[in-house]
Coordinates of C-alpha atoms and ligand atoms in Angstrom, one line a residue:
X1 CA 124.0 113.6 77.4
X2 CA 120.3 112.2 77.0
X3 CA 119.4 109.8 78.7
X4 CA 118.0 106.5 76.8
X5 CA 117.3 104.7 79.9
X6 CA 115.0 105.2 82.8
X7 CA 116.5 105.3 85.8
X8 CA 114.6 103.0 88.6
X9 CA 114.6 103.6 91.8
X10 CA 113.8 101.9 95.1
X11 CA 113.0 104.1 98.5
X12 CA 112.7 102.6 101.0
X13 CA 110.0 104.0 103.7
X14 CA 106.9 105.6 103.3
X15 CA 107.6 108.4 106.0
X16 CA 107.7 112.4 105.1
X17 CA 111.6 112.0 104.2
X18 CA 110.8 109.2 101.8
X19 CA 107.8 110.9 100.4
X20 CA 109.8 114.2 99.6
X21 CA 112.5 112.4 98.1
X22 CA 109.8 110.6 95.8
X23 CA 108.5 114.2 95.1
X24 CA 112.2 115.6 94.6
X25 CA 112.7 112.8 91.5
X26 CA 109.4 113.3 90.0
X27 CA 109.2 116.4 89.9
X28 CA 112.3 117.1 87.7
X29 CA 113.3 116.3 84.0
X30 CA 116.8 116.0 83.7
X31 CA 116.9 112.0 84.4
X32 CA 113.5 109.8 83.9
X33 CA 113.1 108.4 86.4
X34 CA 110.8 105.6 88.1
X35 CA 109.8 105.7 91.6
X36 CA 109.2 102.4 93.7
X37 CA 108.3 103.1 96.9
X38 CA 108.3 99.8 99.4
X39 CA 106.5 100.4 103.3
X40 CA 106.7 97.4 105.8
X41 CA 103.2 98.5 107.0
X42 CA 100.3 98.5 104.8
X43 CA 99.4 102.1 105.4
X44 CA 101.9 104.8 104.1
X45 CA 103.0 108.1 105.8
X46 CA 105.6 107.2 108.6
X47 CA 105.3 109.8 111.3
X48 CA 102.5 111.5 110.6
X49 CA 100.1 108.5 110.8
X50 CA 102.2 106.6 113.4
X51 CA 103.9 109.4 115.4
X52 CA 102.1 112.7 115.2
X53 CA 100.1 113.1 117.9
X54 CA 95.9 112.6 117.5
X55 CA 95.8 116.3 119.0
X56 CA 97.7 117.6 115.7
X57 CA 95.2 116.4 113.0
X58 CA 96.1 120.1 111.3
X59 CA 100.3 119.1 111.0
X60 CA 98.6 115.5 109.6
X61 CA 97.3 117.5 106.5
X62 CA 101.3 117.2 105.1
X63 CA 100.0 113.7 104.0
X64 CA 97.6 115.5 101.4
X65 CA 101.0 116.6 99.8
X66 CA 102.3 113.2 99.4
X67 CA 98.6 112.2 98.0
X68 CA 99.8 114.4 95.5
X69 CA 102.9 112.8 94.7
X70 CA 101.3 109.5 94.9
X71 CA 99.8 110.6 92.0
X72 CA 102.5 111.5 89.9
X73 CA 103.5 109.4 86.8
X74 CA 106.2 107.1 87.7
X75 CA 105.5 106.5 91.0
X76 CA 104.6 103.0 92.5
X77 CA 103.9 102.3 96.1
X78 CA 104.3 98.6 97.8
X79 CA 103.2 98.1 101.2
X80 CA 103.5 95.0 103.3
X81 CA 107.0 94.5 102.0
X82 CA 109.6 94.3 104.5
X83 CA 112.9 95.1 103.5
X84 CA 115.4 92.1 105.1
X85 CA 112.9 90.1 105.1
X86 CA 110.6 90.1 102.1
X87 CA 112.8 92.1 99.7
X88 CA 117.0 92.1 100.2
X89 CA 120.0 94.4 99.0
X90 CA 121.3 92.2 96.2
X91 CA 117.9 91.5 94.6
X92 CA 116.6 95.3 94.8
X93 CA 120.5 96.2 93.4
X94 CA 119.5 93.9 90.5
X95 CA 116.4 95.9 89.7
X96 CA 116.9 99.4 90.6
X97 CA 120.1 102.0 89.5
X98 CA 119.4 103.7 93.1
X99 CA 117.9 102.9 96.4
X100 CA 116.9 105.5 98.9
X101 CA 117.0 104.4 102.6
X102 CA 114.5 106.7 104.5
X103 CA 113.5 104.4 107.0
X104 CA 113.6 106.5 109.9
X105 CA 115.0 105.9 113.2
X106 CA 112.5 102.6 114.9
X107 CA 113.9 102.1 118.3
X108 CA 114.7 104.3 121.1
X109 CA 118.2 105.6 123.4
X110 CA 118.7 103.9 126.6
X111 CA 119.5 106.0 129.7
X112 CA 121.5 103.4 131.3
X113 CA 120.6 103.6 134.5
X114 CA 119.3 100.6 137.2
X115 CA 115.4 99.9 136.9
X116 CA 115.3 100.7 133.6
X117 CA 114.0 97.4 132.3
X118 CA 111.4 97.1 135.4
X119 CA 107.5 96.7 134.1
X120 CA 106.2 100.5 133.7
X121 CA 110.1 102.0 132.8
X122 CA 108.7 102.5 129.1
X123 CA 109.6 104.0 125.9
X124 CA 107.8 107.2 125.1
X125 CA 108.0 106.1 121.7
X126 CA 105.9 103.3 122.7
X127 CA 103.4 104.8 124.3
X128 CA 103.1 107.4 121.0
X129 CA 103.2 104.2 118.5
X130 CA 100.0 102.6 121.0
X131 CA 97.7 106.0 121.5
X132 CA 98.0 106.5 117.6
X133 CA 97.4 102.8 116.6
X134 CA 100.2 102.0 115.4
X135 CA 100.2 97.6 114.3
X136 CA 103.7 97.4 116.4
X137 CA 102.3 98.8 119.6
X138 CA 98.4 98.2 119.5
X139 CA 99.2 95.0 121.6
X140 CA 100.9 96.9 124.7
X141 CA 99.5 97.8 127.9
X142 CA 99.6 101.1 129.9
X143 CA 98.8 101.0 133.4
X144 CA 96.6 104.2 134.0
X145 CA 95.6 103.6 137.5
X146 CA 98.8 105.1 138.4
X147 CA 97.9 108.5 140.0
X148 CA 101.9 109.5 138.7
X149 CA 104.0 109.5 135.9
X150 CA 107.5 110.6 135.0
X151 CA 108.3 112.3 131.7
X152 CA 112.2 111.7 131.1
X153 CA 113.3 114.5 128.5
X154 CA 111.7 117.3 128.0
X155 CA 111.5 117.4 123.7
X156 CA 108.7 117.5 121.7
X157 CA 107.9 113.8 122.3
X158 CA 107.6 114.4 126.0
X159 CA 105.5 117.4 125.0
X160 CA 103.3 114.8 123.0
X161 CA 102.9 112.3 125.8
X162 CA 102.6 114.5 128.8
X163 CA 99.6 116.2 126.8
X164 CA 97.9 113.2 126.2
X165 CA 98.4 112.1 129.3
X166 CA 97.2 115.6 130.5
X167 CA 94.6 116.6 128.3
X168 CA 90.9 116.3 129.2
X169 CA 89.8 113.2 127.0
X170 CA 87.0 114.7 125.5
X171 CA 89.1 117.3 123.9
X172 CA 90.5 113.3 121.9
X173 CA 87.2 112.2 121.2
X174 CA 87.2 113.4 117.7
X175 CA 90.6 112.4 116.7
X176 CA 91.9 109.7 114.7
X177 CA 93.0 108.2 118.3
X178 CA 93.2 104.5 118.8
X179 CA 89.5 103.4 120.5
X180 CA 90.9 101.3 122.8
X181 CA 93.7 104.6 123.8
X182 CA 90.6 107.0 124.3
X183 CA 88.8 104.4 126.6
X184 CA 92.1 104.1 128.7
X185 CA 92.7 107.5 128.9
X186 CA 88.6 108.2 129.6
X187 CA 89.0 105.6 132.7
X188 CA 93.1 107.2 133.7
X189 CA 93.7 108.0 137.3
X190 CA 96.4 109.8 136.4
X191 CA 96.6 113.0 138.9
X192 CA 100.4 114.3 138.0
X193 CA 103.4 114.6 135.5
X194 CA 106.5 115.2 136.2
X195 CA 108.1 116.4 133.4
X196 CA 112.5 116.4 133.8
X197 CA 114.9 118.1 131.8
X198 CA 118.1 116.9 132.5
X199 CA 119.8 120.7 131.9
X200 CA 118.1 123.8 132.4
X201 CA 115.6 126.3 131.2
X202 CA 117.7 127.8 128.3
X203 CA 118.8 124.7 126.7
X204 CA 114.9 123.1 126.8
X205 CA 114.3 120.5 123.3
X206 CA 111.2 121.7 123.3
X207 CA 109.4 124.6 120.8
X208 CA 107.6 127.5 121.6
X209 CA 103.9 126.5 119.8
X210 CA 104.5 122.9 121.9
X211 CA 105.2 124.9 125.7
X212 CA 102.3 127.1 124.9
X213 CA 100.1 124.4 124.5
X214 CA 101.0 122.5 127.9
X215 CA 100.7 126.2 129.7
X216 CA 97.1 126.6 128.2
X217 CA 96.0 122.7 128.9
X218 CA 92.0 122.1 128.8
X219 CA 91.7 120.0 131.9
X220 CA 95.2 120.4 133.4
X221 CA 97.6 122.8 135.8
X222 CA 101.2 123.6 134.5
X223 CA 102.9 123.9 137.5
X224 CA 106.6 126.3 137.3
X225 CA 108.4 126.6 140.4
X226 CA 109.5 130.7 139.9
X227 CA 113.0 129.2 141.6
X228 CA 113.4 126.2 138.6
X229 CA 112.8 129.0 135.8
X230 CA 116.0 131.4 137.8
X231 CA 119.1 131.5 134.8
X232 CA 122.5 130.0 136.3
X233 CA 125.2 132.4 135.3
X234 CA 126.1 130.1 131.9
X235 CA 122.7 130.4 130.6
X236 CA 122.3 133.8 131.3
X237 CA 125.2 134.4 129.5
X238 CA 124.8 132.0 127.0
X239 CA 121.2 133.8 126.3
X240 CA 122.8 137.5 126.0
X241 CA 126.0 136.2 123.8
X242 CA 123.5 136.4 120.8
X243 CA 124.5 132.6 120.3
X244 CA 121.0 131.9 122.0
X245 CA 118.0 131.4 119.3
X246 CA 115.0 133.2 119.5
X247 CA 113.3 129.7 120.5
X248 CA 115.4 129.1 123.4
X249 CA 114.8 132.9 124.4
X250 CA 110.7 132.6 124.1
X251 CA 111.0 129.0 125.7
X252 CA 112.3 131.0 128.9
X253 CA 110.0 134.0 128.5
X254 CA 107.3 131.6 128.6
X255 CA 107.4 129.6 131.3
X256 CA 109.1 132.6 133.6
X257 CA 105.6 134.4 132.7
X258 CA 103.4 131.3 133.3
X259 CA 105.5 130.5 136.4
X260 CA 103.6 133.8 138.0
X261 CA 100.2 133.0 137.5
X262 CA 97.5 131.9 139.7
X263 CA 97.0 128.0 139.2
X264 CA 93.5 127.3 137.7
X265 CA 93.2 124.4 140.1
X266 CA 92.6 122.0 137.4
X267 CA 92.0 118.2 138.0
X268 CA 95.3 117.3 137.1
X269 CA 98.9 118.9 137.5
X270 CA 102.0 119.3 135.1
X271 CA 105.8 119.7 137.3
X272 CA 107.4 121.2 135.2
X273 CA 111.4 120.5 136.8
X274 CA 114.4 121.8 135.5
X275 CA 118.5 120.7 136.1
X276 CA 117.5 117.1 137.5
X277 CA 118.5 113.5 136.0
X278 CA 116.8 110.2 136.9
X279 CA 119.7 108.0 138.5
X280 CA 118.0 105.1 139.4
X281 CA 114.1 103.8 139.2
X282 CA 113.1 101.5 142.1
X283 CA 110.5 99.1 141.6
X284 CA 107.9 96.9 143.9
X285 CA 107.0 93.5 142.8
X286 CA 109.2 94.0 139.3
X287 CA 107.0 97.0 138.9
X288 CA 108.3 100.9 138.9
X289 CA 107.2 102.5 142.6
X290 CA 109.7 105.5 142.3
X291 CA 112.6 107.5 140.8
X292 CA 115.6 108.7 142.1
X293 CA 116.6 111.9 140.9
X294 CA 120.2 113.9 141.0
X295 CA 120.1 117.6 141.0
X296 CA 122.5 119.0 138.3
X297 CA 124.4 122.0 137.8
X298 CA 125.5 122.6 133.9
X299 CA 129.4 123.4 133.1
X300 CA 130.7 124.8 129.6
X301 CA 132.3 122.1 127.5
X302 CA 135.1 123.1 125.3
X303 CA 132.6 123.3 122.3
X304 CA 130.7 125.4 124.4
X305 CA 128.0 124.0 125.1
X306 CA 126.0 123.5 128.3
X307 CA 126.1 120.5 129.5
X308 CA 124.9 119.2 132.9
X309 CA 126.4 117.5 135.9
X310 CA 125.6 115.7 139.0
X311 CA 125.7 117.4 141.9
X312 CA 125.5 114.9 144.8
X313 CA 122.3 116.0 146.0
X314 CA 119.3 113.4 145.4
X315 CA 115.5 113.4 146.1
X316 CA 113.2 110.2 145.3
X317 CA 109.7 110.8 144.2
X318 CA 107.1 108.2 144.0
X319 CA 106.0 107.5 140.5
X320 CA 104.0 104.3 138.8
X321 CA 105.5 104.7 135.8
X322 CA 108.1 106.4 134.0
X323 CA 107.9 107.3 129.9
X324 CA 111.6 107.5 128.8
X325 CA 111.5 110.2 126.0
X326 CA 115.5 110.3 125.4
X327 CA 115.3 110.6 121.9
X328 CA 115.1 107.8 118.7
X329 CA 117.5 105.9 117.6
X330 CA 117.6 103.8 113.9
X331 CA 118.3 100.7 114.1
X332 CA 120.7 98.4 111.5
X333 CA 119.5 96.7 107.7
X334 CA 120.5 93.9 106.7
X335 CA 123.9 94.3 104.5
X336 CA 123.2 98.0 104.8
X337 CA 126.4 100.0 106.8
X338 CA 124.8 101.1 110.1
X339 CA 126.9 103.5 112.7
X340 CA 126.1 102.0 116.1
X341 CA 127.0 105.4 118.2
X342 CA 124.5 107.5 116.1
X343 CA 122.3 104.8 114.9
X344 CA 122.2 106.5 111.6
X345 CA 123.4 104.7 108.2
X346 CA 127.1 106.0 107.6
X347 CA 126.9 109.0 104.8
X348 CA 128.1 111.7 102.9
X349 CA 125.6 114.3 101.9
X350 CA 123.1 111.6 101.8
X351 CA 125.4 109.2 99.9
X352 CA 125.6 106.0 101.7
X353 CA 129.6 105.5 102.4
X354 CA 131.6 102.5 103.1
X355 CA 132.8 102.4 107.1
X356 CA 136.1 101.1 106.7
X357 CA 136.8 103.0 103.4
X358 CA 134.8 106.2 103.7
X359 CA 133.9 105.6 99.7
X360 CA 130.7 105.9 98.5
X361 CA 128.8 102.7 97.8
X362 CA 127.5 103.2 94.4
X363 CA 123.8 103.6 94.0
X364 CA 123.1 103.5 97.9
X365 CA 121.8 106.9 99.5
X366 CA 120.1 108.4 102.9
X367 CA 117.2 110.7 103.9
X368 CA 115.7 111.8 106.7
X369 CA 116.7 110.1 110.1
X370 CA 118.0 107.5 108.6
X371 CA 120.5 110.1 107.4
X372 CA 121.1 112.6 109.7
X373 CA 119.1 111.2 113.5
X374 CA 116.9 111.8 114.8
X375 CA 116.0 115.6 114.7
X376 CA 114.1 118.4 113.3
X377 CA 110.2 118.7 112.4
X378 CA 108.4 117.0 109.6
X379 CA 109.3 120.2 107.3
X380 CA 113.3 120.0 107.3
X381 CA 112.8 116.7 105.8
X382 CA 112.1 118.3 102.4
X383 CA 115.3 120.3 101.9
X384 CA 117.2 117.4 103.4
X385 CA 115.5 115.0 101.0
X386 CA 115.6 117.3 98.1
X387 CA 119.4 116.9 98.8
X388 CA 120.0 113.4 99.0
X389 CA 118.1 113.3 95.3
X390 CA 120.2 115.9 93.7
X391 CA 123.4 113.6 94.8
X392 CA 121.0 110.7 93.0
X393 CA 121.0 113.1 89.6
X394 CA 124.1 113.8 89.6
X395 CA 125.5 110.3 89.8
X396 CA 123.1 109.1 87.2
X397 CA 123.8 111.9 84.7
X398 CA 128.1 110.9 84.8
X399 CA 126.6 107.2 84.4
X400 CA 127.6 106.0 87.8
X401 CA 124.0 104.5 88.2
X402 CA 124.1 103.4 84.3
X403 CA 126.5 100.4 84.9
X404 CA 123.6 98.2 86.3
X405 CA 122.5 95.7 83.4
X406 CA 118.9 97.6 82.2
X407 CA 115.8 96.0 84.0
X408 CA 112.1 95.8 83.4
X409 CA 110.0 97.6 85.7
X410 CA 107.6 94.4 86.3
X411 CA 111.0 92.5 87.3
X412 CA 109.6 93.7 91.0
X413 CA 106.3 92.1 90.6
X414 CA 107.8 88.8 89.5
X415 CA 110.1 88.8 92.3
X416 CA 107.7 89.0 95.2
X417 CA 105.0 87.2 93.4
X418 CA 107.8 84.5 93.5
X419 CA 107.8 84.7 97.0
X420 CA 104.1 84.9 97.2
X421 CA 104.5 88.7 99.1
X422 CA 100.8 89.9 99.9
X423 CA 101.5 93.5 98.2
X424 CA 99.1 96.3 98.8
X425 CA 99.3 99.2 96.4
X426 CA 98.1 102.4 96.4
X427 CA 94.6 101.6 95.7
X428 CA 94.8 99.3 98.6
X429 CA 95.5 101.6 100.8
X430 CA 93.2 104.3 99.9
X431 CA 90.2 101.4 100.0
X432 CA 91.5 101.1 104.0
X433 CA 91.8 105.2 104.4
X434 CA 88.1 105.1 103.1
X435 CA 87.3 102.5 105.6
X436 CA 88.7 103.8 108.3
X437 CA 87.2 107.8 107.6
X438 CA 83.4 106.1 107.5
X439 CA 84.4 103.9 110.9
X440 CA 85.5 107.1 112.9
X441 CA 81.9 108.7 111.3
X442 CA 79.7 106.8 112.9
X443 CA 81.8 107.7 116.5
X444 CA 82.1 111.5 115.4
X445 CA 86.1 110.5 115.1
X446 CA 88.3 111.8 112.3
X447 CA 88.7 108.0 111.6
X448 CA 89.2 105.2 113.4
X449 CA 92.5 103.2 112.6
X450 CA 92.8 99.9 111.9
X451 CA 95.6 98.7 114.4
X452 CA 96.9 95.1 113.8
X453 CA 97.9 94.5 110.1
X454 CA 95.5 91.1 109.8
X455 CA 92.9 93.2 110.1
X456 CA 93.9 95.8 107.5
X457 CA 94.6 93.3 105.0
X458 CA 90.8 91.2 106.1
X459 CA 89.2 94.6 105.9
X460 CA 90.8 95.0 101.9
X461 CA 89.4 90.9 101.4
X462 CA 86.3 92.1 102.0
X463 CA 86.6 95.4 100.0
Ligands
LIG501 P1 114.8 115.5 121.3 O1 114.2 116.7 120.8 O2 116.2 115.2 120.9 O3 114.7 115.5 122.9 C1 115.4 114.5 123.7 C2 115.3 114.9 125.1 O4 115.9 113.9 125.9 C3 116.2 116.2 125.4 O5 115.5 116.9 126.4 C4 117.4 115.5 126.0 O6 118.1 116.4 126.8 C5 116.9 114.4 126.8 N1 117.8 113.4 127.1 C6 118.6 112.7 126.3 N2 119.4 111.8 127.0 C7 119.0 111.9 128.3 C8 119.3 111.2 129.5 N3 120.2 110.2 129.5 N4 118.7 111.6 130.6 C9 117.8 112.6 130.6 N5 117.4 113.2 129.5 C10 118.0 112.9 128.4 O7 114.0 114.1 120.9 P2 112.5 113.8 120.8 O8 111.6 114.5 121.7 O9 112.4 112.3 120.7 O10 112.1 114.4 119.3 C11 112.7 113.9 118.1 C12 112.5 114.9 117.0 O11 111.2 114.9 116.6 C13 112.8 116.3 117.4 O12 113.5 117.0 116.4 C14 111.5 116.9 117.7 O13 111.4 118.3 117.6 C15 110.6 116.2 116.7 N6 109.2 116.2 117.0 C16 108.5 117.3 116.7 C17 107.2 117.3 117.1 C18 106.4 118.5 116.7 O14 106.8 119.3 115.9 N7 105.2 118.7 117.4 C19 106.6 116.3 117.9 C20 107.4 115.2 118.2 C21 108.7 115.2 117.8 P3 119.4 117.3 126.3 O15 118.8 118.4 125.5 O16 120.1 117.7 127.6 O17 120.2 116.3 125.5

């Protein structure tokens, strides 16, 4: 059937997932379709601009690809619009056949363990979302006279944080890091990380390109005990049943290789610890002075799968603060199903679904983290997008998304002008990615961020 109507649709989030999906509808002919893209921030790109680390400027380069599709005929971008609070689900349901939920996964998992709250017990994510600039996070504080710091988890987030915590500052002076993170780090007293996976070797989060770069540190030791890099029985097993990916097997031919060579005495050191879970942190005047850890063994679950267990046997090591990088978790909309245990928006194949009746909600869909947690690199977001959109097609072209009375595409413009929203489009925010590229100049910096929204949008009044 031809289609005499445009099909509008809303995504919500300017992250990679959100991007691709944009790219997925405009790219195609079989629906038209129009893309309105709303950002709570000002600035677009999620992730890469807010999570990436200032080290990775080359992985950054994705948002060159969503320049592209910013480009694109039918797409509109409008940042400093907060879904739930300047924009809700039965307006945007008015206005748009389909809205696309790629709002990633904000908050963090709690390990549920005593001194977890105490000052210095901090969110990895936190300390990410302040060293890259992010308007959330700019405010906090990081107490860097500390000479050491535990790494809880041992994914690529603790990869990220123990290198910038690690790293020789100079080798961040040229990044797009936040000033006042590069003066912090410049003035750290920071001597040693102890970095803890709660299972062992073989079932590491963390990639190959990620372990290389902590064993080849400018500025810092990575320090292997030969005995914490041994194989238990399970994992030895696990690694010859041919279940084993070829990640997990060059993670342990790594660091069993670095584990024999000389140390390069370096200024600081990274522990590298294996099979150990924090069980309490202890604190001194409300702030962290140590962690208790619990030596683990791992035992085979009836899936299969390692998973570790206490054994009894505890040590406590003196740390002055402790990044928790446990992994993301999303956190609820407003009138949007939300699945508490996964903190993920309930789906099927990206179509959002009704808790209590499994059905699909009509016109409601997932990417990204929102859609399947938090996991994966930037990349699996395309294919996971791409998905979610063909769902989008194939419900607009059996008139599922047709039912909605037609709408005008400036019926978005009225609304928040109604409510007096500040909107920044995309012009606006390529006048503050100017901006902030001649900043960093003058410093020999990539650029230098803006990192409080008030001063993005007084930079643009000025513009
Ligand atoms: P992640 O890869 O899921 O790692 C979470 C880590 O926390 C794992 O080591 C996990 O151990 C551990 N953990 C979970 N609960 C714990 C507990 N109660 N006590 C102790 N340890 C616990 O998550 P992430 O590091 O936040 O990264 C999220 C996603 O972003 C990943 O897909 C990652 O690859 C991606 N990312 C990629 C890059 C990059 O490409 N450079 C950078 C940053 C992030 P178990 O394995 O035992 O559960």
């Amino acid at each position: 059937m031809a289609f005499v109507y445009t099909l509008r649709v809303a995504i919500l989030g300017s992250g990679p997932s959100g991007f691709y999906a944009a790219e997925s509808l405009l790219s195609q002919t079989s629906v038209p379709v129009q893309v309105d893209m709303f950002e709570r921030l000002p600035t677009p790109f999620g992730l890469v601009r807010g999570g990436v680390a200032p080290d990775h400027q080359k992985i950054k380069t994705v948002s060159l690809i969503y320049e592209k599709t910013a480009q694109r005929t039918g797409f509109r971008f409008f940042g400093n619009v907060e879904f739930g609070k300047d924009v809700f689900l039965p307006e945007l349901k008015k206005i748009y056949g389909a809205l696309i939920f790629a709002v990633g996964a904000k908050s963090d998992r709690k390990m549920g363990i005593p001194g977890e709250n105490l000052n210095g017990s901090v969110p990895a994510t936190d300390f990410v979302g302040w060293y890259n600039g992010h308007p959330d996070y700019s405010h906090l504080k990081f107490d860097l006279s500390v000479e050491r710091v535990a790494v809880v988890g041992n994914g690529n987030v603790a990869m990220d944080v123990t290198r910038i915590l690690a790293v020789d500052p100079r080798h961040l002076e040229q990044t797009d890091i936040a000033g006042y993170a590069l003066e912090s780090l410049k003035k750290s007293r920071v001597k040693e990380i102890l970095l803890l996976g709660r299972r062992g070797i073989a079932q590491a989060a963390f990639t190959n390109p990620e372990i290389r770069e902590l064993c080849e540190l400018p500025g810092s030791d990575l320090i292997v005990d030969p005995n914490e890099v041994q194989l238990d029985p399970l994992s030895q097993e696990f690694l010859s049943s041919g279940q084993a990916s070829n990640a997990a097997k060059n993670n342990v031919q790594i660091l069993q290789n670095h584990s024999k060579l000389q140390l390069k005495n370096q200024s600081k050191k990274i522990v590298v610890r294996f099979l150990v879970s924090p069980t309490e942190i202890f604190g001194q005047d409300g702030n962290v002075s140590a962690v208790q850890l619990e030596k683990n063994r791992l035992y085979k679950e009836k899936d299969g799968s390692l998973r570790p267990k206490g054994t009894g046997q505890y040590e406590t090591l003196p740390v002055g603060l402790a990044l928790r990088s446990v992994g993301y978790k999303g956190l609820p909309l407003q009138d949007v199903p939300y699945d508490e245990k996964s903190g993920t928006i309930p789906n099927l194949s990206g179509r959002v679904i009704s808790p209590e009746t499994k059905s699909p909600l009509t016109g409601l869909y997932a990417v990204g983290w929102a859609k399947r947690g938090p996991s994966g690199v930037i990349g699996t977001n395309k294919p996971d997008s791409h998905a979610t959109v063909e769902k989008v097609l194939e419900d607009a072209r059996t008139n599922l998304l047709s039912v909605s009375p037609p709408s005008n595409a400036d019926d978005i413009l009225s609304l928040l002008q109604n409510k007096k929203v500040r909107v920044l489009n995309y012009a606006d925010w390529k006048k503050i990615d100017s901006l902030e590229i001649q900043n960093g100049k003058s410093k020999g910096k990539s650029r230098e961020k803006f990192t409080t929204i008030p001063e993005m949008l007084d930079a643009l009044s000025h513009c």
